[in-house]
Amino acid sequence: AQTVTQSQPEMSVQEAETVTLSCTYDTSESDYYLFWYKQPPSRQMILVIRQEAYKQQNATENRFSVNFQKAAKSFSLKISDSQLGDAAMYFCAYRSARDSGYALNFGKGTSLLVTP
Amino acid sequence: NAGVTQTPKFRVLKTGQSMTLLCAQDMNHEYMYWYRQDPGMGLRLIHYSVGEGTTAKGEVPDGYNVSRLKKQNFLLGLESAAPSQTSVYFCASSPRDRDGYGYTFGSGTRLTVV
């Protein structure tokens, strides 16, 4: 089974600054997808960004970008120009491209605090 | 378009009581999932279903049963609740495609077992 590790239980960033959240994973597969989800206090799970393992180009979505290092099995999330609304729990997740149910496998999460 | 709806949103049970959590989706998704979320543990897969009438165990299935009699509904049952089952439960659904964009979560059910 694939494991996803988020080594930072908590992170803090000042408004307008940049922060990077770390994620590593363990897999023997070559084809898979990686995700970052945001969970604000409302509990809603919100997809932030998605990366396809067969694409070398790092995904970007506005202020959010990833650094995908396939050989190192690393998938970090960079948040630029941090805003108060970015404060939330962030989960890294892995999904196999093999049709075995396509369940997401989550890390334990990183709580991001944004200070004014 | 409601997406994924979970009922109830909150519930308090006494140890030994039983209950069923209902998940309903209106997106015609083939796959459905139940996760539990505990502090410091992330979301862990309990059971999932790849189609009507089929279910499979996830990472933490003990103490739970599921049924998917209709494509749009996925039920999670606790036959004899235990305090260790105090958690937030999330249902999710997904189309049968590898891309992962259609993965949709419900808003969660907070269950407390006393």
Tab-separated table of C-alpha atoms in Angstrom:
chain	number	residue	atom	x	y	z
A	1	ALA	CA	0.000	0.000	0.000
A	2	GLN	CA	1.134	3.503	-0.727
A	3	THR	CA	2.007	5.740	2.205
A	4	VAL	CA	1.860	9.505	2.224
A	5	THR	CA	3.910	11.457	4.757
A	6	GLN	CA	3.471	15.069	5.772
A	7	SER	CA	6.257	15.837	8.210
A	8	GLN	CA	5.017	19.273	9.293
A	9	PRO	CA	2.010	19.048	11.637
A	10	GLU	CA	1.834	22.853	11.823
A	11	MET	CA	3.191	25.749	9.793
A	12	SER	CA	2.867	29.491	10.164
A	13	VAL	CA	3.218	32.252	7.576
A	14	GLN	CA	2.727	35.983	7.553
A	15	GLU	CA	0.213	37.514	5.243
A	16	ALA	CA	1.679	38.239	1.763
A	17	GLU	CA	4.614	35.896	2.366
A	18	THR	CA	5.340	32.524	0.768
A	19	VAL	CA	5.127	29.163	2.496
A	20	THR	CA	5.958	25.634	1.360
A	21	LEU	CA	4.245	22.533	2.694
A	22	SER	CA	6.085	19.231	2.353
A	23	CYS	CA	4.801	15.848	1.251
A	24	THR	CA	6.594	12.611	0.449
A	25	TYR	CA	5.088	9.341	-0.645
A	26	ASP	CA	6.084	5.765	-1.133
A	27	THR	CA	4.943	3.745	-4.134
A	28	SER	CA	6.172	1.127	-6.560
A	29	GLU	CA	3.855	2.378	-9.290
A	30	SER	CA	4.953	4.583	-12.161
A	31	ASP	CA	1.564	6.023	-13.044
A	32	TYR	CA	-0.434	7.875	-10.426
A	33	TYR	CA	-1.918	11.208	-9.410
A	34	LEU	CA	-1.099	13.496	-6.531
A	35	PHE	CA	-3.365	16.068	-4.935
A	36	TRP	CA	-3.402	18.811	-2.368
A	37	TYR	CA	-6.691	19.373	-0.552
A	38	LYS	CA	-7.589	22.271	1.705
A	39	GLN	CA	-9.914	21.810	4.675
A	40	PRO	CA	-11.032	25.064	6.317
A	41	PRO	CA	-12.874	25.091	9.660
A	42	SER	CA	-16.115	24.450	7.749
A	43	ARG	CA	-14.784	20.875	7.221
A	44	GLN	CA	-15.379	21.026	3.490
A	45	MET	CA	-12.679	19.274	1.431
A	46	ILE	CA	-11.535	21.579	-1.367
A	47	LEU	CA	-9.242	20.468	-4.172
A	48	VAL	CA	-6.334	22.899	-4.435
A	49	ILE	CA	-4.135	21.359	-7.094
A	50	ARG	CA	-3.530	18.106	-8.945
A	51	GLN	CA	-0.438	16.600	-10.545
A	52	GLU	CA	-0.194	13.748	-13.019
A	53	ALA	CA	2.903	11.642	-12.432
A	54	TYR	CA	3.626	11.197	-16.131
A	55	LYS	CA	3.848	14.960	-16.611
A	56	GLN	CA	7.190	16.512	-15.711
A	57	GLN	CA	5.799	20.031	-15.690
A	58	ASN	CA	4.786	21.212	-12.248
A	59	ALA	CA	1.124	22.113	-11.827
A	60	THR	CA	0.103	25.663	-10.942
A	61	GLU	CA	-3.219	27.193	-9.943
A	62	ASN	CA	-3.012	30.940	-9.403
A	63	ARG	CA	-1.058	31.443	-6.143
A	64	PHE	CA	-0.616	27.704	-5.611
A	65	SER	CA	2.133	25.680	-7.254
A	66	VAL	CA	3.811	22.358	-6.644
A	67	ASN	CA	7.354	21.074	-6.819
A	68	PHE	CA	7.011	17.512	-8.056
A	69	GLN	CA	10.164	15.423	-7.827
A	70	LYS	CA	9.208	11.961	-9.076
A	71	ALA	CA	12.538	10.265	-8.438
A	72	ALA	CA	12.626	11.603	-4.897
A	73	LYS	CA	8.894	10.882	-4.423
A	74	SER	CA	8.354	14.393	-3.190
A	75	PHE	CA	5.359	16.667	-3.808
A	76	SER	CA	5.512	20.008	-2.015
A	77	LEU	CA	2.937	22.803	-2.178
A	78	LYS	CA	3.998	26.438	-2.425
A	79	ILE	CA	1.533	29.144	-1.504
A	80	SER	CA	2.567	32.594	-2.682
A	81	ASP	CA	1.224	35.918	-1.414
A	82	SER	CA	-0.480	34.153	1.501
A	83	GLN	CA	-3.912	35.416	2.501
A	84	LEU	CA	-5.865	35.073	5.725
A	85	GLY	CA	-8.301	32.830	3.880
A	86	ASP	CA	-5.523	30.327	3.231
A	87	ALA	CA	-5.539	29.335	6.894
A	88	ALA	CA	-6.704	25.729	6.952
A	89	MET	CA	-5.670	22.124	7.208
A	90	TYR	CA	-3.880	20.922	4.078
A	91	PHE	CA	-3.794	17.293	3.035
A	92	CYS	CA	-1.565	15.663	0.486
A	93	ALA	CA	-3.136	12.662	-1.246
A	94	TYR	CA	-2.117	9.886	-3.631
A	95	ARG	CA	-4.302	8.095	-6.130
A	96	SER	CA	-3.236	5.143	-8.209
A	97	ALA	CA	-3.939	5.301	-11.938
A	98	ARG	CA	-4.699	1.601	-11.790
A	99	ASP	CA	-8.433	0.978	-11.480
A	100	SER	CA	-8.554	-0.643	-8.059
A	101	GLY	CA	-11.295	1.636	-6.790
A	102	TYR	CA	-9.402	4.893	-7.240
A	103	ALA	CA	-9.493	5.685	-3.530
A	104	LEU	CA	-7.438	8.611	-2.275
A	105	ASN	CA	-4.679	7.831	0.208
A	106	PHE	CA	-4.128	10.817	2.512
A	107	GLY	CA	-1.288	12.120	4.611
A	108	LYS	CA	-1.942	13.213	8.173
A	109	GLY	CA	-2.206	16.864	7.267
A	110	THR	CA	-0.488	20.185	7.938
A	111	SER	CA	-2.278	22.937	9.811
A	112	LEU	CA	-1.450	26.309	8.277
A	113	LEU	CA	-1.773	29.464	10.339
A	114	VAL	CA	-1.697	32.816	8.556
A	115	THR	CA	-0.842	35.835	10.689
A	116	PRO	CA	-1.585	39.469	9.778
B	1	ASN	CA	-27.114	20.112	-8.073
B	2	ALA	CA	-26.589	18.919	-4.488
B	3	GLY	CA	-23.447	16.812	-5.104
B	4	VAL	CA	-22.820	14.523	-2.142
B	5	THR	CA	-25.224	14.759	0.794
B	6	GLN	CA	-24.570	13.148	4.158
B	7	THR	CA	-27.172	12.637	6.854
B	8	PRO	CA	-27.124	13.235	9.725
B	9	LYS	CA	-24.570	16.019	10.216
B	10	PHE	CA	-24.194	15.402	13.952
B	11	ARG	CA	-25.034	12.507	16.196
B	12	VAL	CA	-24.354	11.382	19.740
B	13	LEU	CA	-24.589	7.662	20.481
B	14	LYS	CA	-24.276	5.630	23.615
B	15	THR	CA	-21.830	2.752	23.650
B	16	GLY	CA	-23.463	-0.325	22.191
B	17	GLN	CA	-26.097	1.515	20.159
B	18	SER	CA	-26.371	1.078	16.435
B	19	MET	CA	-26.856	3.606	13.678
B	20	THR	CA	-26.635	4.108	9.940
B	21	LEU	CA	-25.050	7.027	8.127
B	22	LEU	CA	-26.500	7.785	4.739
B	23	CYS	CA	-24.583	9.145	1.768
B	24	ALA	CA	-26.437	10.186	-1.375
B	25	GLN	CA	-24.976	11.521	-4.614
B	26	ASP	CA	-26.783	12.878	-7.648
B	27	MET	CA	-23.880	12.909	-10.118
B	28	ASN	CA	-24.309	9.346	-11.371
B	29	HIS	CA	-20.865	8.442	-10.040
B	30	GLU	CA	-19.870	4.799	-10.126
B	31	TYR	CA	-17.521	4.846	-7.142
B	32	MET	CA	-18.304	5.798	-3.561
B	33	TYR	CA	-16.203	5.890	-0.396
B	34	TRP	CA	-16.427	6.251	3.355
B	35	TYR	CA	-13.553	7.850	5.272
B	36	ARG	CA	-13.052	8.721	8.895
B	37	GLN	CA	-11.041	11.705	10.074
B	38	ASP	CA	-9.373	11.789	13.451
B	39	PRO	CA	-7.048	14.491	14.834
B	40	GLY	CA	-3.496	13.934	13.653
B	41	MET	CA	-4.479	10.954	11.496
B	42	GLY	CA	-5.739	12.473	8.274
B	43	LEU	CA	-8.548	10.735	6.409
B	44	ARG	CA	-8.535	6.955	6.443
B	45	LEU	CA	-10.570	4.772	4.116
B	46	ILE	CA	-13.153	2.563	5.825
B	47	HIS	CA	-14.977	0.922	2.906
B	48	TYR	CA	-15.611	1.694	-0.700
B	49	SER	CA	-17.839	0.588	-3.554
B	50	VAL	CA	-17.130	0.375	-7.266
B	51	GLY	CA	-20.733	-0.225	-8.228
B	52	GLU	CA	-24.223	-1.095	-7.170
B	53	GLY	CA	-24.224	-4.227	-5.059
B	54	THR	CA	-20.440	-4.341	-4.583
B	55	THR	CA	-18.377	-3.201	-1.605
B	56	ALA	CA	-14.793	-3.638	-0.470
B	57	LYS	CA	-12.767	-3.056	2.689
B	58	GLY	CA	-10.433	-0.139	3.087
B	59	GLU	CA	-7.721	0.558	5.623
B	60	VAL	CA	-9.870	0.594	8.797
B	61	PRO	CA	-13.006	-1.533	8.191
B	62	ASP	CA	-13.409	-3.199	11.597
B	63	GLY	CA	-16.637	-2.339	13.406
B	64	TYR	CA	-18.356	-1.033	10.271
B	65	ASN	CA	-20.573	-2.489	7.587
B	66	VAL	CA	-21.696	-0.941	4.332
B	67	SER	CA	-24.290	-1.480	1.661
B	68	ARG	CA	-24.893	-0.079	-1.769
B	69	LEU	CA	-28.284	-1.273	-2.939
B	70	LYS	CA	-28.773	1.711	-5.221
B	71	LYS	CA	-26.122	3.440	-7.288
B	72	GLN	CA	-26.775	6.823	-5.722
B	73	ASN	CA	-26.688	5.689	-2.072
B	74	PHE	CA	-23.919	4.311	0.117
B	75	LEU	CA	-24.785	3.411	3.703
B	76	LEU	CA	-22.337	3.054	6.573
B	77	GLY	CA	-23.525	1.063	9.573
B	78	LEU	CA	-22.244	0.763	13.105
B	79	GLU	CA	-23.761	-2.304	14.725
B	80	SER	CA	-22.449	-1.716	18.240
B	81	ALA	CA	-20.868	1.702	18.633
B	82	ALA	CA	-17.678	2.085	20.646
B	83	PRO	CA	-15.975	5.258	21.931
B	84	SER	CA	-13.106	4.548	19.496
B	85	GLN	CA	-15.565	5.240	16.689
B	86	THR	CA	-15.937	8.846	17.764
B	87	SER	CA	-14.826	10.666	14.632
B	88	VAL	CA	-15.831	12.798	11.693
B	89	TYR	CA	-17.053	10.647	8.823
B	90	PHE	CA	-16.783	11.737	5.210
B	91	CYS	CA	-18.445	10.239	2.213
B	92	ALA	CA	-17.063	10.830	-1.269
B	93	SER	CA	-17.936	9.806	-4.794
B	94	SER	CA	-16.014	9.626	-8.038
B	95	PRO	CA	-16.711	8.855	-11.661
B	96	ARG	CA	-15.009	5.820	-13.089
B	97	ASP	CA	-12.122	7.651	-14.673
B	98	ARG	CA	-8.479	7.842	-13.765
B	99	ASP	CA	-8.123	11.601	-13.823
B	100	GLY	CA	-9.372	12.354	-10.327
B	101	TYR	CA	-11.041	15.658	-11.097
B	102	GLY	CA	-14.534	14.474	-10.299
B	103	TYR	CA	-13.800	13.355	-6.764
B	104	THR	CA	-16.503	14.993	-4.606
B	105	PHE	CA	-16.793	15.010	-0.824
B	106	GLY	CA	-19.782	15.418	1.428
B	107	SER	CA	-19.689	17.899	4.293
B	108	GLY	CA	-19.078	15.276	6.959
B	109	THR	CA	-20.883	13.743	9.932
B	110	ARG	CA	-19.559	14.350	13.420
B	111	LEU	CA	-20.257	11.276	15.526
B	112	THR	CA	-19.643	11.117	19.257
B	113	VAL	CA	-19.920	7.831	21.127
B	114	VAL	CA	-20.224	8.206	24.903
